Short mmCIF file of C-alpha atoms in Angstrom, two decimals:
data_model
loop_
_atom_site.label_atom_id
_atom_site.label_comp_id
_atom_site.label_asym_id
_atom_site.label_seq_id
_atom_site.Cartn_x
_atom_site.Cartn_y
_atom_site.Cartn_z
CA UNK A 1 12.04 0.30 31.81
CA UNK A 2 11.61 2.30 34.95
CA UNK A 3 14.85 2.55 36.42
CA UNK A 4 18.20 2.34 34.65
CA UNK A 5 18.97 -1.37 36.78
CA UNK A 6 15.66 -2.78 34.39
CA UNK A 7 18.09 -2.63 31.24
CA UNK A 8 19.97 -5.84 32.87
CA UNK A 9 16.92 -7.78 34.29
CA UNK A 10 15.68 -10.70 32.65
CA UNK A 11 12.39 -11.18 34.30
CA UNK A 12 11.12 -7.66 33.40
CA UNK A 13 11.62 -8.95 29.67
CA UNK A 14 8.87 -10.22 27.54
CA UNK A 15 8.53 -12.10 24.36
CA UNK A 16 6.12 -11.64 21.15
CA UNK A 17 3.47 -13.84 20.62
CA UNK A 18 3.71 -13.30 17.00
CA UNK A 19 6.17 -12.30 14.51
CA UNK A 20 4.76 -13.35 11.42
CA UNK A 21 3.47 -9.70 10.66
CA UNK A 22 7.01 -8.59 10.22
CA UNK A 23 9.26 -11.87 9.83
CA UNK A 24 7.10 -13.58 7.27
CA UNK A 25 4.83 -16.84 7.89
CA UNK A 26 7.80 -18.87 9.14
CA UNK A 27 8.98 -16.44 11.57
CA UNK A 28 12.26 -16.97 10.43
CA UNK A 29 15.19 -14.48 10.28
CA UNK A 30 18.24 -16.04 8.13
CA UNK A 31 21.57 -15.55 8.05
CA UNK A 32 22.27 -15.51 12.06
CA UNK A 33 23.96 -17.28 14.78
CA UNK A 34 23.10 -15.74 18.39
CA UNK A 35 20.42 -13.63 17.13
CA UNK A 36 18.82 -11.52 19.65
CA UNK A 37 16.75 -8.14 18.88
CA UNK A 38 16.07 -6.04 21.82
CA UNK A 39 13.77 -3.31 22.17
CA UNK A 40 13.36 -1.41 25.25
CA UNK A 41 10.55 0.92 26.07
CA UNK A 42 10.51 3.50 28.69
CA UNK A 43 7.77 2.83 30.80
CA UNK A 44 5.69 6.01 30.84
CA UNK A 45 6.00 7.76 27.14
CA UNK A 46 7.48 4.99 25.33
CA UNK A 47 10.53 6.44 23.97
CA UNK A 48 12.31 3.77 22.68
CA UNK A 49 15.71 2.02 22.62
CA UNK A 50 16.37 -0.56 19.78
CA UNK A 51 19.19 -3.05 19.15
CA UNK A 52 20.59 -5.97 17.50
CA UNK A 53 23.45 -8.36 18.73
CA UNK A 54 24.38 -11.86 16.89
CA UNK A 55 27.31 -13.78 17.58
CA UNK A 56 28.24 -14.36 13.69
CA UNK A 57 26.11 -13.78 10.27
CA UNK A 58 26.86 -15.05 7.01
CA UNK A 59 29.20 -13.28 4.41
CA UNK A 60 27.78 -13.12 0.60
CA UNK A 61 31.15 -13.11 -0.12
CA UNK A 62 32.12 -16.30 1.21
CA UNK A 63 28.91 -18.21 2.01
CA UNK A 64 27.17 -16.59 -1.66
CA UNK A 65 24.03 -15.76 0.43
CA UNK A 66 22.60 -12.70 1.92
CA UNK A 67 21.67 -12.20 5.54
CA UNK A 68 17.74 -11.14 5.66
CA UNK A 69 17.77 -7.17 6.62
CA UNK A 70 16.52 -7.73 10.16
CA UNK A 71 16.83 -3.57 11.11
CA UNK A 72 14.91 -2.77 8.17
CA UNK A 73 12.58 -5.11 9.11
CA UNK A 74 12.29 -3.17 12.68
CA UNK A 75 12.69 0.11 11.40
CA UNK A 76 9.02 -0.40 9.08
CA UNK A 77 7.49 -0.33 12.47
CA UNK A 78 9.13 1.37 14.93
CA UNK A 79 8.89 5.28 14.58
CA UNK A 80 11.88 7.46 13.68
CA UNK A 81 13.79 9.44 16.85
CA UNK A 82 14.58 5.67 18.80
CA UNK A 83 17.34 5.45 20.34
CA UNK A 84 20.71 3.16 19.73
CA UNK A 85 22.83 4.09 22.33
CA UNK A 86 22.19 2.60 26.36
CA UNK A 87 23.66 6.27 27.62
CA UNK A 88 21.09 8.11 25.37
CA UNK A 89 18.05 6.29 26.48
CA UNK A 90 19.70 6.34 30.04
CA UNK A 91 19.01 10.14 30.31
CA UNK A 92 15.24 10.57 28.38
CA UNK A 93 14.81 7.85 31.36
CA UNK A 94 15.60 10.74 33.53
CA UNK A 95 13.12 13.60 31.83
CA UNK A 96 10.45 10.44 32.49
CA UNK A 97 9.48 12.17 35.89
CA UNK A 98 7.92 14.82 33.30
CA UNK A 99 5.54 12.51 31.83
CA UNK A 100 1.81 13.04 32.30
CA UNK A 101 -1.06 10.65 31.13
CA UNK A 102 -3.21 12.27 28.05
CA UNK A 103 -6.69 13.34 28.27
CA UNK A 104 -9.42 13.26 30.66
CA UNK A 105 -9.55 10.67 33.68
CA UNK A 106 -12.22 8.71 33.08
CA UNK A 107 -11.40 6.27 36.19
CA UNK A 108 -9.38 5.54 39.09
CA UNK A 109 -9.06 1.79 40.29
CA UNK A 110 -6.25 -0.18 42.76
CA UNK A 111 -5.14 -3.78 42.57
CA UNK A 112 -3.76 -5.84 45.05
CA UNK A 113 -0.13 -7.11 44.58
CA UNK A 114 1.37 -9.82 46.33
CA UNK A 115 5.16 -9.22 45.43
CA UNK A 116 4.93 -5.73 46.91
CA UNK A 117 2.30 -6.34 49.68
CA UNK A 118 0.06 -3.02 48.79
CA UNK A 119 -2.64 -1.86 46.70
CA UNK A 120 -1.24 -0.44 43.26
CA UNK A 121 -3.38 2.84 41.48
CA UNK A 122 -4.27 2.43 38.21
CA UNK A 123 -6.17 4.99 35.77
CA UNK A 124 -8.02 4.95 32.76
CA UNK A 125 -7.74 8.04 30.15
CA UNK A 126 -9.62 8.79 27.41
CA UNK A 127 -7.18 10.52 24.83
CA UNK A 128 -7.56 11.94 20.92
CA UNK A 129 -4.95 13.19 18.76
CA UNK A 130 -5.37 17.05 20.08
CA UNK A 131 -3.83 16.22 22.66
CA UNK A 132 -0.73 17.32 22.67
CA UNK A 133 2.83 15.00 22.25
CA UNK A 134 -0.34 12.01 22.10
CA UNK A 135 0.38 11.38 18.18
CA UNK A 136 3.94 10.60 18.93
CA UNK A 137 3.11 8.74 21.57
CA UNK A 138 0.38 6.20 19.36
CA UNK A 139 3.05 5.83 17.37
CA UNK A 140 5.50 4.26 19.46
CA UNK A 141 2.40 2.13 21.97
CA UNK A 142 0.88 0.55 18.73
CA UNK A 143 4.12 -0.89 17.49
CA UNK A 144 3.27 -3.66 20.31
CA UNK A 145 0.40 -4.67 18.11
CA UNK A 146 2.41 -6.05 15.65
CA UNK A 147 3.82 -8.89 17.94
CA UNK A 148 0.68 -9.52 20.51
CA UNK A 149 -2.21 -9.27 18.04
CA UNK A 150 -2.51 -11.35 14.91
CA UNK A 151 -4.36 -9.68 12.83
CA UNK A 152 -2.92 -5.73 13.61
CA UNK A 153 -2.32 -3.30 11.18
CA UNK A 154 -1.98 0.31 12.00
CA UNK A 155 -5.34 2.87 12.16
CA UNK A 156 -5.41 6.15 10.57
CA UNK A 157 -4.95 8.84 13.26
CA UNK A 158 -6.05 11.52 11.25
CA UNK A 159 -9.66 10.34 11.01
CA UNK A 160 -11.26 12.06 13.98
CA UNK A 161 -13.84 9.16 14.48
CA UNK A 162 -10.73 7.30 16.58
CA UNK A 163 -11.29 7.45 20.66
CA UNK A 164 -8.26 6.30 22.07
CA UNK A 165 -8.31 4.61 25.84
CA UNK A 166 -5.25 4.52 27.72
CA UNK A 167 -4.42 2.47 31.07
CA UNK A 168 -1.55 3.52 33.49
CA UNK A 169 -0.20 2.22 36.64
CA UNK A 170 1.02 5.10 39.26
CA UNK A 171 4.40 4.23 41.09
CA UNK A 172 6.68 6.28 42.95
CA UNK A 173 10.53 6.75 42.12
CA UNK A 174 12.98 8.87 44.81
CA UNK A 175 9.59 10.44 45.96
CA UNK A 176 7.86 11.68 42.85
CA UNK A 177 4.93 10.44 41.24
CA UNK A 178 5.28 8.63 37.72
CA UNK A 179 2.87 6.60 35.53
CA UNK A 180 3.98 3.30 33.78
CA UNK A 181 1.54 2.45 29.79
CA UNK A 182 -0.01 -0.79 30.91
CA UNK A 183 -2.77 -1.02 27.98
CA UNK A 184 -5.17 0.36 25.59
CA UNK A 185 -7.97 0.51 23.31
CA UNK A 186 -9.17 2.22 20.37
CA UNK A 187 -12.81 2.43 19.10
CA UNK A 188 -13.90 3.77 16.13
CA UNK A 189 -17.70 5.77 16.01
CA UNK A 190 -19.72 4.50 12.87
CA UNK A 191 -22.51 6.22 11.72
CA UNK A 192 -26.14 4.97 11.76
CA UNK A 193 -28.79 6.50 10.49
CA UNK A 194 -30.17 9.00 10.97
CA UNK A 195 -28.74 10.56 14.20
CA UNK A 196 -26.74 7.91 16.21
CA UNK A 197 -23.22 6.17 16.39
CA UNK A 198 -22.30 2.33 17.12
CA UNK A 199 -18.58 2.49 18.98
CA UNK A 200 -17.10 -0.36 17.68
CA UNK A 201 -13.87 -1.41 19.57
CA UNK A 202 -11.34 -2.13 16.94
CA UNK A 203 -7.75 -3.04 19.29
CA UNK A 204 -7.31 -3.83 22.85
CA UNK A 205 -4.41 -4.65 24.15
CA UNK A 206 -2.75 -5.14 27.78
CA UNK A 207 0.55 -5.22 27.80
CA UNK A 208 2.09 -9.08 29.13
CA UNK A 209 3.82 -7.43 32.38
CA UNK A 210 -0.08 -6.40 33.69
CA UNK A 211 -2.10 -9.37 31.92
CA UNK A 212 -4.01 -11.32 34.37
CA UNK A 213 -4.45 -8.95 36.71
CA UNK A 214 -8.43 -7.53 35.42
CA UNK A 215 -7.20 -4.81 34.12
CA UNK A 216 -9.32 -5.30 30.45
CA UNK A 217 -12.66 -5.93 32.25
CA UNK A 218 -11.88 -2.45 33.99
CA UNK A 219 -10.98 -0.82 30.39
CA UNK A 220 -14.15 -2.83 28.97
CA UNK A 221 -16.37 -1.53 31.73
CA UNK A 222 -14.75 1.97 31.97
CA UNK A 223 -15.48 2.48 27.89
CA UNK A 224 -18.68 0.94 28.00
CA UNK A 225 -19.73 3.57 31.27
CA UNK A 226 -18.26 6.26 28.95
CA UNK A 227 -20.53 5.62 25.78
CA UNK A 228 -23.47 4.57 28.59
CA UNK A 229 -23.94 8.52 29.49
CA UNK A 230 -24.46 9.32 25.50
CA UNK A 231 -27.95 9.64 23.77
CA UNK A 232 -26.89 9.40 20.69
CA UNK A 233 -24.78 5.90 20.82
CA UNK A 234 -26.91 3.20 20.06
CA UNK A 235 -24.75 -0.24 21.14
CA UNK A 236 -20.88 -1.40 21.53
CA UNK A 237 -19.83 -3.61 19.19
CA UNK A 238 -16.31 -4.88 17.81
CA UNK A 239 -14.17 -5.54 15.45
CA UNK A 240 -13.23 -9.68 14.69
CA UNK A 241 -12.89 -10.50 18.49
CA UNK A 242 -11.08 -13.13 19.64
CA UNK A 243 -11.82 -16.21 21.89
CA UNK A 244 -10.04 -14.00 24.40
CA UNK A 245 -12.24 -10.80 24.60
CA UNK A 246 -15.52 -12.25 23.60
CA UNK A 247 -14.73 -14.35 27.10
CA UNK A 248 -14.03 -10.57 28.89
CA UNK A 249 -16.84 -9.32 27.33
CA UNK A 250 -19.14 -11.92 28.72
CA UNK A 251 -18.04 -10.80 32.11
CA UNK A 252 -18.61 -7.54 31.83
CA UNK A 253 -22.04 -7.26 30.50
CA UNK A 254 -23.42 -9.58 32.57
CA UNK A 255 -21.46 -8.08 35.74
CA UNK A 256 -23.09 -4.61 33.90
CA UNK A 257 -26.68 -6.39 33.24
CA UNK A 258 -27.23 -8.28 36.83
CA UNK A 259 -28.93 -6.13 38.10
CA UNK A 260 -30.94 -4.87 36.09
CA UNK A 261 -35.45 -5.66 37.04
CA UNK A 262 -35.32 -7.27 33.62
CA UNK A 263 -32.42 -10.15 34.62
CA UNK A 264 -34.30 -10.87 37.59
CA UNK A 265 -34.39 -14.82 38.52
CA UNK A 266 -38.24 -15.12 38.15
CA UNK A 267 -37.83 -13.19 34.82
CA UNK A 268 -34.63 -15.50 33.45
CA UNK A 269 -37.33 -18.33 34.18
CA UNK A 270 -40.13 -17.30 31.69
CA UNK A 271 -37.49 -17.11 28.71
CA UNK A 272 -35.55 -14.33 26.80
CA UNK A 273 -37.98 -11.33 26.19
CA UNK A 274 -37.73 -8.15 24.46
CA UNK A 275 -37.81 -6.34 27.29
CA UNK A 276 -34.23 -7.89 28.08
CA UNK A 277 -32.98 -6.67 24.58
CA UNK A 278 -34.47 -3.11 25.09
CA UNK A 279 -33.24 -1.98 28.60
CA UNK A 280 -29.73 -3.49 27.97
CA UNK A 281 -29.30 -1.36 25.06
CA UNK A 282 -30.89 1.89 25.96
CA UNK A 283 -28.82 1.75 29.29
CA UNK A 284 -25.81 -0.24 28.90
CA UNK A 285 -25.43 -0.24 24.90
CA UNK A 286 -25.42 -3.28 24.72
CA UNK A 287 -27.16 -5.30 21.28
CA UNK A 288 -29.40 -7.88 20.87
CA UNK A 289 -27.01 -10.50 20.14
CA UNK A 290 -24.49 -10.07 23.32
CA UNK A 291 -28.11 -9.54 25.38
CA UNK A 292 -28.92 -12.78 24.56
CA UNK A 293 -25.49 -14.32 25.62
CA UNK A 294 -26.14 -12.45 29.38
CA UNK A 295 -29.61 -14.40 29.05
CA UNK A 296 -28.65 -17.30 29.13
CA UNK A 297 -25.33 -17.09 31.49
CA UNK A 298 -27.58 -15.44 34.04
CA UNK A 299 -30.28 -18.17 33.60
CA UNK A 300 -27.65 -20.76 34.56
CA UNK A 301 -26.89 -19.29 37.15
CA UNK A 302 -30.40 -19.41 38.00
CA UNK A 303 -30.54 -22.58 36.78
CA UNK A 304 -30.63 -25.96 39.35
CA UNK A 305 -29.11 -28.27 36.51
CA UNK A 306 -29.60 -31.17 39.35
CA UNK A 307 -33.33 -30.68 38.39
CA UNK A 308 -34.39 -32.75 35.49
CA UNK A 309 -36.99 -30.75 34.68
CA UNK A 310 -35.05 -27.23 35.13
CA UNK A 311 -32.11 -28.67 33.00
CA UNK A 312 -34.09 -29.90 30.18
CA UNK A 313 -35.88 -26.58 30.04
CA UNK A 314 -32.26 -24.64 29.94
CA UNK A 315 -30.83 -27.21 27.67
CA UNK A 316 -33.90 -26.47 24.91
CA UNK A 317 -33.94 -23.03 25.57
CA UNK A 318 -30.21 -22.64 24.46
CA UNK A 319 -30.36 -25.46 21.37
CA UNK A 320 -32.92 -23.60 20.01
CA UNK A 321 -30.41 -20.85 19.67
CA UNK A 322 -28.01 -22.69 18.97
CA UNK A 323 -30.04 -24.99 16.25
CA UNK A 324 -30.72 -21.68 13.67
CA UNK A 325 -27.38 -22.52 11.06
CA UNK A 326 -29.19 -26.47 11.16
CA UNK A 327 -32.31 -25.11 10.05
CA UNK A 328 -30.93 -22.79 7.51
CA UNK A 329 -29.55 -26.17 5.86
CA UNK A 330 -32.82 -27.94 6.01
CA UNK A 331 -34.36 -25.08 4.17
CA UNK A 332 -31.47 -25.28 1.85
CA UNK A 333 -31.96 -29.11 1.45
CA UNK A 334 -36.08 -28.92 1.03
CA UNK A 335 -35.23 -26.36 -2.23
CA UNK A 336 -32.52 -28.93 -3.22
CA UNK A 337 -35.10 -31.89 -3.37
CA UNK A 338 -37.18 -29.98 -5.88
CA UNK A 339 -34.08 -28.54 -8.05
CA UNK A 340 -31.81 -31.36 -8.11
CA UNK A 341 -31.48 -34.94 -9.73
CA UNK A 342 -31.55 -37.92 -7.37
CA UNK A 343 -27.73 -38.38 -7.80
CA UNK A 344 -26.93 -35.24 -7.06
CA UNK A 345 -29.25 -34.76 -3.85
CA UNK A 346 -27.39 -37.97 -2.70
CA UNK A 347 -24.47 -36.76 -2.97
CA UNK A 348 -25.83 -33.26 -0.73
CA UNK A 349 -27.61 -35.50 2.00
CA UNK A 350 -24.37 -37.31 2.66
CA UNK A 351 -23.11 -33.99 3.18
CA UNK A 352 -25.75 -33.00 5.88
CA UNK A 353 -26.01 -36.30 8.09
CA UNK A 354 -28.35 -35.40 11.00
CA UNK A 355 -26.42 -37.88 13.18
CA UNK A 356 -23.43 -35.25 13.22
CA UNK A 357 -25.48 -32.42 13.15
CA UNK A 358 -26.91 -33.71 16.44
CA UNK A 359 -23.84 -34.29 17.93
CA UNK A 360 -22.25 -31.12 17.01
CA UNK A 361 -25.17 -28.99 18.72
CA UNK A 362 -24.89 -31.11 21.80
CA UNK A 363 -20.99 -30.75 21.69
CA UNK A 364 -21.51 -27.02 21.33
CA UNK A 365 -24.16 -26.89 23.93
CA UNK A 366 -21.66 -28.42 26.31
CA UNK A 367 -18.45 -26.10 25.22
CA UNK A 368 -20.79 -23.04 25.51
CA UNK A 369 -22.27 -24.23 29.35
CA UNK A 370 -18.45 -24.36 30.09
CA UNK A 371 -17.58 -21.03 29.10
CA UNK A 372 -20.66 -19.57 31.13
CA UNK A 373 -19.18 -21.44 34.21
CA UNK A 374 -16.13 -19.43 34.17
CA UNK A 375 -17.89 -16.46 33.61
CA UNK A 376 -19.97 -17.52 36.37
CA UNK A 377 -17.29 -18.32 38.69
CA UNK A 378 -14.99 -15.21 37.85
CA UNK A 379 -18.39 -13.07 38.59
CA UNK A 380 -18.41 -14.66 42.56
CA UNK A 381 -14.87 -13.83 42.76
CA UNK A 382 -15.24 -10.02 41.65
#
């Protein structure tokens, strides 16, 4: 909510994409006719206005069952202080001309939009709980975890290993200069012996209103230019990525790695070396593993797949990557043949059929070549 009109507009309202973290596996709330639960968010700081409307709910009197406790529900992850009342959040949406982003500007960026016809401002922050009113403010931004991650659960702000990174959009309002939350991410610094850290990105989220747009491969890219400047960070990882960001973070490394001596084309064409693994991480942070995965997008590109003999030579360079969990199995099977009875290694080859495991790497081979393409594709566009 920018301006008091939003409170009656439909299309700047958006949906969860899950509710199972507070409405059980079903996603089910009983007892309700009508039900609709509406919580409104002021753009900048988040202060928050929460209510419930149904057309009729069932009486335990009459009906002998109990309506499920739908506010409760709510109230286990919203913060204390929202509001209830329309005129109450009506004027903290006036003090909202008040409200300044937290912490240090890491970045400033502008994105074309076609509705408006300009170029909208956008900035990145990097934020930690000293800052102050930014405690109160976590608290209300990662209640949108709950319905647009699947996996969320809340962090522990008090341990001071948390870097927080905050994205807002500048827009004007009778003349004055405010900033709407669009997304975030936290990382958490692990220690590795004996003197260096591994950021590992635990949540990102953009919120569905700015999704789309490239804002995450400018958060991505922004963090990973922040930890790039450290000595003591050895990589970036994170925490149980999805298809989603895994897809992002392709992008961004290799958009980071292209241009790099190492990713040259002659160089793609002799193979994946350790000098690859080595300049990516001591100046972009980034590990062996996700080196690998720039590798071999960037030797596609390289690639002419129209040429047998170039295509063949890509196609064996990735199986063998992709072949390491089929090996592990033979290895298994080989000790199996010595250890086991004849019926029971039977009853273990029919488990490992080399047919399938044949098609599966080529299948896989195929999905992975895909992904690159779009990596590939989004990379001419940027």
């Amino acid at each position: 909510v920018r301006f008091p009109e939003d409170l009656e507009d439909d299309s700047t309202t958006f949906n969860p994409e899950y509710s199972h973290q507070v409405f059980g596996d079903d996603e089910v709330a009983f007892g309700y006719k009508g039900l609709k639960i509406l919580l409104y968010y002021i753009a900048g700081n988040l202060s928050t206005l929460f209510r419930i409307e149904y057309t009729s709910k069932v009486n335990e009197k009459f009906d002998c069952v109990e309506a499920d406790d739908v506010e409760s529900k709510i109230r286990e992850i919203i913060p204390p202080g929202f509001c209830t009342n329309t005129d109450d959040f009506v004027s903290l949406l006036e003090k909202e001309v008040n409200f300044k982003p937290f912490g240090m500007l890491l970045h400033t960026y502008s994105v074309h939009n076609e509705e408006a016809g300009e170029d909208i401002t956008y900035q990145i922050y990097k934020a930690d709980m000293t800052c102050p009113g930014f405690r109160e403010y976590h608290e209300r931004l990662q209640t949108f975890l709950m319905w647009f991650i699947e996996t969320a659960s809340f962090i522990d702000v008090d341990d001071e290993r948390w870097n927080y990174f905050l994205v807002f959009e500048k827009y004007n309002k009778d003349g004055a200069t405010l900033f709407a939350t669009v997304g975030y991410m936290t990382v958490y610094n692990y220690y590795v012996y004996p003197d260096k850290t591994r950021p590992r990105v635990s949540q990102m989220l953009i919120l569905p209103p700015f999704q789309g747009e490239g804002h995450g491969a400018q958060l991505l890219e922004t963090v990973h230019r922040y930890y790039m400047s450290s000595p003591t960070v050895l990589d970036i990882t994170a925490e149980d990525p999805s298809e989603n960001y895994v897809k992002l973070r392709d992008f961004v490394h290799v958009k980071l790695c292209q241009d790099l001596l190492c990713f040259s084309p002659g160089k793609l064409m002799q193979g994946f070396s350790q000098e690859m693994v080595m300049e990516a991480q001591q100046k972009l942070k980034i590990n062996k593993q996700h080196t690998r995965r720039v590798y071999e997008i960037l030797r596609l590109r390289a690639t002419d797949m129209g040429d047998a003999e170039q295509s063949r030579s890509y196609r064996l360079d990735v199986k063998r990557r992709l072949i390491g969990p089929y090996k592990k199995k033979q290895r298994e099977l080989a000790k199996m043949r010595r250890c086991l009875r004849p019926e029971e290694l039977t009853n273990q080859l029919n488990q490992i059929d080399l047919n399938m495991q044949h098609e599966q790497l080529e299948e896989s081979f195929q999905q992975l070549v895909s992904d690159y393409r779009r990596v590939l594709e989004r990379l001419a566009q940027a």
